[in-house]
Coordinates of C-alpha atoms in Angstrom, one line a residue:
Chain A
X97 CA 122.4 148.1 149.6
X98 CA 121.2 145.0 151.3
X99 CA 117.7 143.5 152.4
X100 CA 116.4 141.7 155.6
X101 CA 115.2 138.5 154.8
X102 CA 112.8 136.0 156.8
X103 CA 113.4 132.5 156.1
X104 CA 110.8 130.1 157.1
X105 CA 110.8 126.2 157.1
X106 CA 108.2 124.0 157.0
X107 CA 107.9 120.0 157.4
X108 CA 105.4 119.5 154.7
X109 CA 103.9 120.4 151.1
X110 CA 100.3 121.2 152.9
X111 CA 102.0 123.4 155.2
X112 CA 104.2 125.3 152.8
X113 CA 100.8 126.0 150.7
X114 CA 98.5 127.1 153.4
X115 CA 101.6 129.3 154.7
X116 CA 101.9 131.0 151.5
X117 CA 98.8 131.5 151.1
X118 CA 98.4 133.2 154.2
X119 CA 101.5 135.2 153.8
X120 CA 100.2 136.5 150.4
X121 CA 96.9 137.1 152.0
X122 CA 98.3 139.1 154.8
X123 CA 100.4 141.6 152.2
X124 CA 103.9 140.0 152.9
X125 CA 106.5 140.4 150.3
X126 CA 107.1 136.9 149.2
X127 CA 110.4 136.6 147.6
X128 CA 110.6 132.8 146.6
X129 CA 109.5 129.2 147.7
X130 CA 112.0 126.7 147.3
X131 CA 110.9 122.8 147.3
X132 CA 112.4 119.4 146.9
X133 CA 110.0 118.8 144.4
X134 CA 107.0 120.3 142.4
X135 CA 104.3 121.3 144.9
X136 CA 100.8 121.6 142.9
X137 CA 99.1 124.8 143.8
X138 CA 102.1 127.0 144.9
X139 CA 102.3 128.9 141.9
X140 CA 98.6 130.0 142.7
X141 CA 99.3 130.5 146.4
X142 CA 102.4 132.8 145.4
X143 CA 100.4 134.9 143.5
X144 CA 102.4 134.3 140.2
X145 CA 100.9 136.0 137.5
X146 CA 100.7 133.9 133.9
X147 CA 103.8 133.9 132.1
X148 CA 104.3 136.4 129.0
X149 CA 106.5 134.2 127.4
X150 CA 103.6 133.1 125.4
X151 CA 103.7 136.3 123.7
X152 CA 107.0 136.3 122.5
X153 CA 106.9 133.1 121.4
X154 CA 103.8 134.5 119.0
X155 CA 105.8 137.3 117.9
X156 CA 108.9 135.3 117.0
X157 CA 106.6 132.8 115.2
X158 CA 105.0 135.6 113.2
X159 CA 108.2 137.4 112.8
X160 CA 110.3 134.2 111.4
X161 CA 107.2 133.0 109.1
X162 CA 107.0 136.5 107.6
X163 CA 110.7 137.1 107.3
X164 CA 111.3 133.6 105.4
X165 CA 108.5 134.2 103.1
X166 CA 109.6 137.5 102.1
X167 CA 113.1 135.9 101.6
X168 CA 111.7 133.6 99.5
X169 CA 109.6 135.5 97.3
X170 CA 112.8 138.1 96.9
X171 CA 115.1 135.0 95.9
X172 CA 112.8 133.3 93.7
X173 CA 111.1 136.0 92.1
X174 CA 112.9 139.1 92.5
X175 CA 116.6 138.7 92.8
X176 CA 117.1 135.5 90.4
X177 CA 113.7 134.6 88.8
X178 CA 113.7 130.7 88.1
X179 CA 110.7 128.9 86.0
X180 CA 110.1 125.5 87.8
X181 CA 107.6 123.6 86.1
X182 CA 105.8 126.7 84.2
X183 CA 104.5 127.6 87.8
X184 CA 104.1 131.1 88.8
X185 CA 107.2 132.8 90.2
X186 CA 105.3 133.2 93.6
X187 CA 104.1 130.3 94.5
X188 CA 103.1 130.0 97.8
X189 CA 102.3 126.3 98.2
X190 CA 105.9 125.8 97.2
X191 CA 107.1 128.3 100.1
X192 CA 105.1 126.5 102.5
X193 CA 107.3 124.3 104.4
X194 CA 110.4 126.2 104.5
X195 CA 108.1 129.0 106.3
X196 CA 106.7 126.6 108.5
X197 CA 110.0 125.7 109.5
X198 CA 111.5 128.5 110.2
X199 CA 108.2 130.1 112.0
X200 CA 109.1 127.0 114.4
X201 CA 112.6 127.9 114.9
X202 CA 112.1 131.3 115.4
X203 CA 109.6 130.7 118.0
X204 CA 111.3 127.6 119.7
X205 CA 114.8 128.7 119.9
X206 CA 113.6 132.2 120.6
X207 CA 111.6 131.6 123.3
X208 CA 114.3 129.8 125.2
X209 CA 116.6 132.4 124.5
X210 CA 114.0 134.9 126.0
X211 CA 113.2 133.1 129.2
X212 CA 117.0 132.8 129.7
X213 CA 117.5 136.8 129.4
X214 CA 114.4 137.6 131.3
X215 CA 115.5 135.2 134.5
X216 CA 118.9 136.2 134.3
X217 CA 119.8 132.7 133.9
X218 CA 123.2 131.4 132.0
X219 CA 124.8 128.1 131.5
X220 CA 127.2 127.9 134.7
X221 CA 125.3 130.4 136.7
X222 CA 126.0 129.2 140.4
X223 CA 122.6 128.9 142.1
X224 CA 122.2 130.1 146.0
X225 CA 121.4 127.2 148.2
X226 CA 119.3 129.3 150.7
X227 CA 118.6 126.4 153.0
X228 CA 120.1 122.8 152.4
X229 CA 117.1 120.9 153.6
X230 CA 115.4 122.3 150.9
X231 CA 117.1 120.0 148.3
X232 CA 115.6 116.9 150.5
X233 CA 112.6 117.5 153.0
X234 CA 112.1 120.8 153.9
X235 CA 109.7 123.5 152.4
X236 CA 111.5 127.0 152.8
X237 CA 109.2 130.3 152.1
X238 CA 111.5 133.4 151.6
X239 CA 110.0 136.8 152.4
X240 CA 111.5 140.5 152.4
X241 CA 111.4 142.6 155.6
X242 CA 110.6 145.7 153.6
X243 CA 109.7 148.2 156.0
X244 CA 109.9 149.0 159.8
X245 CA 106.9 147.5 160.8
X246 CA 107.5 144.2 159.8
X247 CA 107.2 142.2 163.0
X248 CA 108.4 138.9 163.4
X249 CA 106.0 137.6 166.3
X250 CA 103.3 138.7 164.0
X251 CA 104.6 136.2 161.3
X252 CA 104.8 133.7 163.9
X253 CA 101.4 134.1 164.9
X254 CA 99.8 133.7 161.4
X255 CA 102.0 130.4 160.9
X256 CA 101.0 129.1 163.9
X257 CA 98.3 126.5 162.1
X258 CA 101.3 125.2 159.9
X259 CA 104.2 123.1 161.7
X260 CA 106.8 125.8 161.6
X261 CA 110.4 123.8 161.5
X262 CA 112.5 126.9 162.3
X263 CA 112.7 130.4 161.7
X264 CA 115.6 132.8 161.0
X265 CA 116.9 135.9 159.6
X266 CA 119.2 136.9 156.8
X267 CA 120.7 140.0 155.3
X268 CA 121.0 139.7 151.5
X269 CA 123.4 141.8 149.6
X270 CA 121.7 142.9 146.5
X271 CA 123.9 144.1 144.1
X272 CA 122.8 147.4 142.3
Chain B
X278 CA 94.5 109.1 153.3
X279 CA 91.6 106.4 152.8
X280 CA 89.2 109.4 153.5
X281 CA 90.8 112.0 151.0
X282 CA 90.3 109.2 148.2
X283 CA 86.4 108.9 148.5
X284 CA 84.9 107.4 145.4
X285 CA 82.4 109.0 143.5
X286 CA 79.6 107.2 141.7
X287 CA 77.5 110.0 139.8
X288 CA 74.6 108.8 137.7
X289 CA 73.4 110.4 134.7
X290 CA 69.3 110.7 134.2
X291 CA 68.2 110.8 130.6
X292 CA 65.2 113.1 131.0
X293 CA 62.3 111.8 129.2
X294 CA 62.1 115.3 127.3
X295 CA 65.5 115.0 126.0
X296 CA 65.0 111.1 125.0
X297 CA 61.6 112.1 123.1
X298 CA 63.1 115.1 121.5
X299 CA 66.0 113.4 120.1
X300 CA 63.7 110.3 119.1
X301 CA 61.4 112.4 117.1
X302 CA 64.5 114.5 115.4
X303 CA 66.2 110.9 114.3
X304 CA 62.5 109.5 113.3
X305 CA 62.1 113.0 111.2
X306 CA 66.0 112.3 109.8
X307 CA 65.0 108.6 108.9
X308 CA 61.9 109.5 107.4
X309 CA 63.0 112.6 105.3
X310 CA 66.0 109.8 104.0
X311 CA 63.8 107.4 103.1
X312 CA 61.7 109.3 101.0
X313 CA 64.9 110.5 99.4
X314 CA 65.7 106.9 98.6
X315 CA 62.3 106.8 96.7
X316 CA 62.2 110.4 94.7
X317 CA 66.0 111.2 94.2
X318 CA 68.2 108.2 95.2
X319 CA 71.2 109.2 93.0
X320 CA 71.5 112.2 95.8
X321 CA 70.5 110.7 98.9
X322 CA 72.7 107.6 98.9
X323 CA 75.8 109.3 98.6
X324 CA 74.4 111.5 101.8
X325 CA 73.8 108.6 103.4
X326 CA 77.5 107.2 102.8
X327 CA 78.7 110.4 104.2
X328 CA 76.2 110.4 107.5
X329 CA 76.9 106.9 108.2
X330 CA 80.8 107.1 107.5
X331 CA 80.2 110.5 109.9
X332 CA 78.5 107.9 112.6
X333 CA 80.9 105.1 112.4
X334 CA 83.6 107.3 112.6
X335 CA 82.7 108.7 116.1
X336 CA 81.9 105.2 116.9
X337 CA 85.9 104.2 115.9
X338 CA 87.1 107.4 117.6
X339 CA 85.5 105.9 120.7
X340 CA 87.4 102.7 120.6
X341 CA 90.7 104.3 119.5
X342 CA 90.6 106.7 122.7
X343 CA 90.0 104.0 125.2
X344 CA 92.8 102.0 123.3
X345 CA 94.8 104.8 123.3
X346 CA 94.4 105.4 127.1
X347 CA 95.3 101.9 128.3
X348 CA 98.5 101.6 125.8
X349 CA 100.1 104.8 127.1
X350 CA 98.9 103.8 130.7
X351 CA 97.2 107.3 130.8
X352 CA 95.8 108.1 133.9
X353 CA 94.1 111.8 133.2
X354 CA 91.3 110.8 131.3
X355 CA 90.0 107.8 133.4
X356 CA 87.1 109.4 134.5
X357 CA 85.5 110.5 131.5
X358 CA 86.5 107.2 129.7
X359 CA 82.4 106.2 130.3
X360 CA 82.1 108.9 127.5
X361 CA 84.1 107.3 124.8
X362 CA 82.7 103.7 125.9
X363 CA 79.1 105.2 125.2
X364 CA 80.2 106.7 121.8
X365 CA 81.2 102.9 120.9
X366 CA 77.3 102.1 121.3
X367 CA 76.8 103.4 117.9
X368 CA 79.1 101.0 116.0
X369 CA 76.3 98.2 115.6
X370 CA 73.6 100.4 113.9
X371 CA 76.5 102.3 111.5
X372 CA 78.1 98.8 110.5
X373 CA 74.3 97.2 109.8
X374 CA 73.9 100.9 107.6
X375 CA 77.4 100.1 105.9
X376 CA 76.3 96.9 105.0
X377 CA 73.0 97.6 103.8
X378 CA 74.6 100.3 101.7
X379 CA 76.2 97.7 99.6
X380 CA 72.5 97.6 97.6
X381 CA 73.5 101.1 96.4
X382 CA 77.0 100.1 95.1
X383 CA 76.0 100.8 91.5
X384 CA 74.7 104.2 92.0
X385 CA 77.6 105.2 94.4
X386 CA 80.7 103.5 92.5
X387 CA 81.6 103.6 89.0
X388 CA 83.7 100.6 89.0
X389 CA 81.1 98.3 90.2
X390 CA 79.6 98.8 86.3
X391 CA 81.0 95.9 84.2
X392 CA 80.3 97.9 81.0
X393 CA 82.4 101.2 82.4
X394 CA 85.1 99.0 83.4
X395 CA 85.3 97.1 80.2
X396 CA 86.1 100.5 78.0
X397 CA 88.9 101.7 80.7
X398 CA 92.1 100.1 80.7
X399 CA 93.0 101.9 84.5
X400 CA 89.8 100.4 86.0
X401 CA 90.2 97.1 84.5
X402 CA 93.8 97.0 86.2
X403 CA 92.3 97.7 89.5
X404 CA 89.2 95.5 89.2
X405 CA 91.3 92.8 90.8
X406 CA 90.7 94.8 94.1
X407 CA 87.6 97.1 93.1
X408 CA 85.1 94.5 92.4
X409 CA 81.7 93.6 93.9
X410 CA 82.1 90.5 95.9
X411 CA 85.7 91.4 97.1
X412 CA 84.3 94.7 98.0
X413 CA 81.1 93.3 100.0
X414 CA 84.0 90.6 101.6
X415 CA 85.9 93.4 102.6
X416 CA 83.4 95.5 104.0
X417 CA 82.0 92.7 106.2
X418 CA 85.7 91.8 107.6
X419 CA 86.4 95.4 108.8
X420 CA 83.3 96.0 110.4
X421 CA 83.3 92.4 112.2
X422 CA 86.8 93.2 113.2
X423 CA 85.9 96.3 114.7
X424 CA 82.8 95.6 116.5
X425 CA 84.5 92.3 117.8
X426 CA 87.2 94.9 119.4
X427 CA 84.8 97.4 120.9
X428 CA 82.8 94.9 122.3
X429 CA 85.6 93.2 124.3
X430 CA 86.7 96.3 125.3
X431 CA 84.2 98.0 126.3
X432 CA 82.6 94.9 128.3
X433 CA 85.7 94.2 129.9
X434 CA 85.7 97.7 131.4
X435 CA 82.1 97.5 132.3
X436 CA 82.7 94.3 134.2
X437 CA 85.2 96.1 136.5
X438 CA 82.6 98.1 137.9
X439 CA 81.3 94.9 140.1
X440 CA 85.0 93.3 140.4
X441 CA 88.2 93.9 142.6
X442 CA 91.5 93.7 141.1
X443 CA 93.3 94.3 137.6
X444 CA 92.3 91.8 135.8
X445 CA 90.2 93.9 132.9
X446 CA 93.0 96.5 133.3
X447 CA 95.5 93.7 131.7
X448 CA 92.7 92.4 129.7
X449 CA 92.2 95.6 127.9
X450 CA 95.5 96.6 127.7
X451 CA 96.3 93.9 125.6
X452 CA 93.3 94.0 123.4
X453 CA 94.1 97.8 123.1
X454 CA 97.4 97.2 121.8
X455 CA 96.0 94.8 119.4
X456 CA 93.5 96.4 118.5
X457 CA 95.4 99.7 117.5
X458 CA 97.7 97.7 115.2
X459 CA 94.9 96.0 113.4
X460 CA 92.9 99.6 113.3
X461 CA 95.5 100.9 111.7
X462 CA 95.7 98.6 109.0
X463 CA 91.9 98.1 108.6
X464 CA 91.0 101.5 108.3
X465 CA 94.0 102.9 105.7
X466 CA 92.0 100.4 103.1
X467 CA 88.8 100.8 104.5
X468 CA 88.8 104.5 103.7
X469 CA 90.5 103.7 100.2
X470 CA 87.4 101.6 99.5
X471 CA 84.4 103.7 101.0
X472 CA 85.7 106.8 100.0
X473 CA 88.4 107.0 98.3
X474 CA 87.2 104.9 95.3
X475 CA 84.4 107.1 94.7
X476 CA 86.9 108.5 92.1
X477 CA 88.5 105.4 91.1
X478 CA 91.2 107.2 88.6
X479 CA 92.4 109.4 91.6
X480 CA 94.6 108.2 94.4
X481 CA 96.4 109.8 97.2
X482 CA 98.7 107.5 99.5
X483 CA 98.1 109.8 102.3
X484 CA 94.3 109.9 102.1
X485 CA 93.6 107.3 105.0
X486 CA 95.8 109.0 107.3
X487 CA 93.7 112.1 106.3
X488 CA 90.6 110.4 106.9
X489 CA 92.1 108.7 110.4
X490 CA 92.9 112.7 111.5
X491 CA 89.3 114.0 110.9
X492 CA 87.6 110.9 112.3
X493 CA 89.8 111.6 115.6
X494 CA 89.5 115.2 115.3
X495 CA 85.7 115.1 115.1
X496 CA 85.9 112.2 117.7
X497 CA 87.5 114.0 120.5
X498 CA 85.5 117.5 119.9
X499 CA 82.2 115.6 120.2
X500 CA 83.6 113.7 123.2
X501 CA 84.6 117.0 124.7
X502 CA 81.0 118.4 124.2
X503 CA 79.3 115.7 126.1
X504 CA 82.0 116.0 128.7
X505 CA 81.2 119.6 128.8
X506 CA 77.2 119.0 128.7
X507 CA 77.4 116.3 131.5
X508 CA 79.4 118.9 133.6
X509 CA 76.8 121.6 132.9
X510 CA 73.8 119.2 133.7
X511 CA 75.5 118.0 137.0
X512 CA 76.7 114.8 137.2
X513 CA 80.3 115.6 135.9
X514 CA 80.5 118.9 138.0
X515 CA 83.0 117.9 141.0
X516 CA 84.8 115.1 138.8
X517 CA 85.7 117.2 136.1
X518 CA 88.1 120.2 137.0
X519 CA 89.9 122.8 135.0
X520 CA 92.7 120.4 134.1
X521 CA 90.8 117.9 132.1
X522 CA 89.3 120.6 130.1
X523 CA 92.4 122.1 129.4
X524 CA 94.0 118.6 128.5
X525 CA 90.8 118.1 126.4
X526 CA 91.5 121.5 124.8
X527 CA 95.2 120.5 123.9
X528 CA 94.3 117.7 121.9
X529 CA 91.4 119.2 120.2
X530 CA 93.8 122.0 119.2
X531 CA 96.9 119.4 118.5
X532 CA 94.9 117.0 116.1
X533 CA 93.0 120.1 114.6
X534 CA 96.8 121.4 113.3
X535 CA 97.6 117.5 112.5
X536 CA 94.4 117.5 110.0
X537 CA 95.8 120.8 108.5
X538 CA 99.3 119.4 108.3
X539 CA 97.7 116.4 106.6
X540 CA 95.2 118.5 104.6
X541 CA 98.5 120.6 103.1
X542 CA 101.0 117.4 102.6
X543 CA 98.2 115.8 100.3
X544 CA 97.8 118.7 98.5
X545 CA 101.2 119.8 98.1
X546 CA 102.4 116.8 96.6
X547 CA 99.5 116.8 93.8
X548 CA 100.3 120.5 93.2
X549 CA 103.9 120.2 92.7
X550 CA 103.9 116.8 90.7
X551 CA 100.4 118.1 88.5
X552 CA 99.7 114.8 87.4
X553 CA 96.6 114.6 85.1
X554 CA 94.8 111.8 87.0
X555 CA 95.6 113.4 90.6
X556 CA 95.4 117.0 90.1
X557 CA 91.7 116.6 88.7
X558 CA 90.7 116.1 92.1
X559 CA 91.4 119.5 92.9
X560 CA 90.9 121.4 90.1
X561 CA 87.1 120.4 90.4
X562 CA 86.9 121.2 94.0
X563 CA 88.5 124.9 92.8
X564 CA 86.3 125.4 90.5
X565 CA 82.4 127.3 90.9
X566 CA 80.8 126.6 94.2
X567 CA 83.4 124.4 95.3
X568 CA 86.3 126.8 96.0
X569 CA 84.2 128.4 98.9
X570 CA 83.4 125.2 100.4
X571 CA 87.5 124.3 99.9
X572 CA 88.2 127.5 102.1
X573 CA 85.4 127.0 104.5
X574 CA 86.6 123.5 105.1
X575 CA 90.1 124.5 106.1
X576 CA 88.8 127.8 107.9
X577 CA 86.6 125.8 110.3
X578 CA 88.5 122.9 110.9
X579 CA 92.0 124.4 111.4
X580 CA 92.1 128.0 111.5
X581 CA 89.5 129.2 113.6
X582 CA 90.1 126.5 116.0
X583 CA 93.7 127.3 116.2
X584 CA 93.7 130.9 116.9
X585 CA 91.0 130.6 119.3
X586 CA 92.6 127.6 121.8
X587 CA 96.1 129.4 121.2
X588 CA 96.0 130.7 124.6
X589 CA 95.6 128.8 127.7
X590 CA 92.6 130.4 128.9
X591 CA 90.4 129.5 126.0
X592 CA 91.0 125.6 126.4
X593 CA 90.5 125.8 130.2
X594 CA 87.1 127.9 129.4
X595 CA 83.8 125.7 129.3
X596 CA 81.7 128.1 126.8
X597 CA 84.9 128.9 124.5
X598 CA 85.4 124.9 124.0
X599 CA 82.3 124.1 123.7
X600 CA 81.6 125.9 120.7
X601 CA 85.2 125.4 119.1
X602 CA 83.9 121.9 119.5
X603 CA 80.6 122.3 118.0
X604 CA 82.0 124.0 114.9
X605 CA 84.3 121.4 114.7
X606 CA 81.7 118.9 114.1
X607 CA 80.0 121.1 111.7
X608 CA 83.5 121.2 110.0
X609 CA 84.1 117.2 109.8
X610 CA 80.6 117.3 108.1
X611 CA 82.1 119.8 105.7
X612 CA 85.3 117.7 105.4
X613 CA 83.2 114.7 104.3
X614 CA 80.9 116.6 102.1
X615 CA 84.1 118.1 100.3
X616 CA 85.7 114.4 99.9
X617 CA 82.4 112.4 99.0
X618 CA 80.0 114.6 96.9
X619 CA 82.2 116.4 93.9
X620 CA 81.5 113.2 91.8
X621 CA 77.9 113.7 92.2
X622 CA 77.6 117.3 92.5
X623 CA 79.6 118.8 89.5
X624 CA 78.3 122.0 89.2
X625 CA 78.6 123.2 93.0
X626 CA 77.7 122.0 96.5
X627 CA 74.1 122.1 97.3
X628 CA 72.4 121.4 100.3
X629 CA 68.7 120.4 100.6
X630 CA 66.8 118.1 102.5
X631 CA 68.2 114.8 100.9
X632 CA 71.9 116.4 102.6
X633 CA 70.3 117.2 105.8
X634 CA 67.9 114.3 106.6
X635 CA 70.6 111.4 106.6
X636 CA 72.9 114.0 108.9
X637 CA 69.9 114.7 111.1
X638 CA 69.4 110.8 111.8
X639 CA 72.7 110.4 112.4
X640 CA 73.8 112.8 114.9
X641 CA 70.4 113.0 116.5
X642 CA 70.7 109.1 116.9
X643 CA 74.2 109.5 117.7
X644 CA 73.0 111.5 120.9
X645 CA 70.3 109.3 121.4
X646 CA 72.4 106.1 121.8
X647 CA 75.0 107.7 123.8
X648 CA 72.9 109.3 126.5
X649 CA 70.7 105.9 126.8
X650 CA 74.3 104.0 127.3
X651 CA 75.8 106.7 129.6
X652 CA 72.7 106.8 132.0
X653 CA 72.6 102.5 132.0
X654 CA 76.2 102.5 133.9
X655 CA 78.3 103.9 136.5
X656 CA 79.5 107.4 135.2
X657 CA 82.6 107.0 136.2
X658 CA 84.8 103.4 136.1
X659 CA 84.6 103.2 140.1
X660 CA 87.0 100.4 140.3
X661 CA 89.7 101.4 138.1
X662 CA 93.2 102.0 139.6
X663 CA 94.0 105.1 137.4
X664 CA 90.7 106.7 138.6
X665 CA 92.4 108.5 141.7
X666 CA 95.0 110.3 139.7
X667 CA 92.1 111.2 137.0
X668 CA 89.8 112.7 140.1
X669 CA 93.2 114.2 141.4
X670 CA 94.3 115.6 138.1
X671 CA 96.3 119.0 138.4
X672 CA 98.6 120.1 135.3

């Protein structure tokens, strides 16, 4: 399967934010935007929804904390009871530091793994360069031409207020 | 590009009505406190110490925050720096009250009685440090150092409004670095002198940092309250954006968690070792009416702020952040009450006029002095080289 892409190249960060904003308002399908540096406000212009990684992080932290707390109760009060200084076998204050550490470990490492998994990243993955100038001084907006009504002239009209450097069509093979 | 970098000159107008109300409230507080000194001095004096330590802490947190901005070359908070600068204006009055409290040393500190020390081996061993003349000298020295630094730093920052160039910025960078080192050392011993020695047999090596995080947490929470009020009343409307609120929210969140971390660090070592003279501090606070206060302390200072400020939107929301910060201001009073009053209220915590009066005077007096200072100068440091960065903050 393949999809037709429209690659529009702009000269400044103001143009890319403006063009992305108008493209989204006009209802076009924005595939991605490539810039040489982080551009403030671009995430909002693209209409990217807030990340859900925070919930993954919270859930994993809770899992880690409960698992470690359970494990300590099991080892020190159930499986092999050890009397330490006459304190009760289940002494929560003594379990807190390790519980805390494991919570941080689960939440931290787990969130990174969840991020890599969800965004299909892995070490050594080849990054396709969509437009070479995007790593230097150009700002690139990529849209998908989803339906037959997609009209390049209309898009050009939409981008008129922003200094368009170049525009080209591309066909991308999409692996099923 | 020049046209983009317009420098705003917002001013704060301290309305007559608000000024009168705050003045009446603080005078009422002072009147109750003075009445308390005659009717129930042994209960009022610890509460004056509490309220004044609270007030002094707010002023010191102001200097701390300014100094941190300068040494870390931070630009995000430059637009709100006049708020911590205004907070330092409570330092002279709280220093005076702290020195006046030396008159009540025999009511507050059991180690100040020679008859008690004569019968107590531990207190004799500590008397080289804990004796009235040396205590008085130290109190004056700490306060003089802090006031000197606060005065110099705030004066240089305000002088920059009328001057071109980086002179003030460079001066303050040096002063701030020196202040942070000196403050760390002096506040460590000051918190031990004024608060820890209320129970002179007890000791905790982490006590100073525990006091410091409470002070700084309350300082940034109060600063956030003032910033949000100024935003709602208009002067900060176009200056403070969502990113500033987000950053302040993150700081409050971080220091609330840090406070809990230190609270627990102090608790677990004493709980684990179970040495009588150490553990007495906590057994006293786990009995009777003190147990609920111990729980409230942890819930208000950490659990509620932590859970509330965990998602990103609450840190950016004016309303939520304001409520959490007001809760922390109350929680810091609970924290100090929990530290200071158990030796004076063996049974359970009681709150009556003598507890409310000094706090009323301190808090309304604080807002009176801070708003007065804010109204007197430009609300943003107009010639600060970092101002543009702060106005365009985007995270």
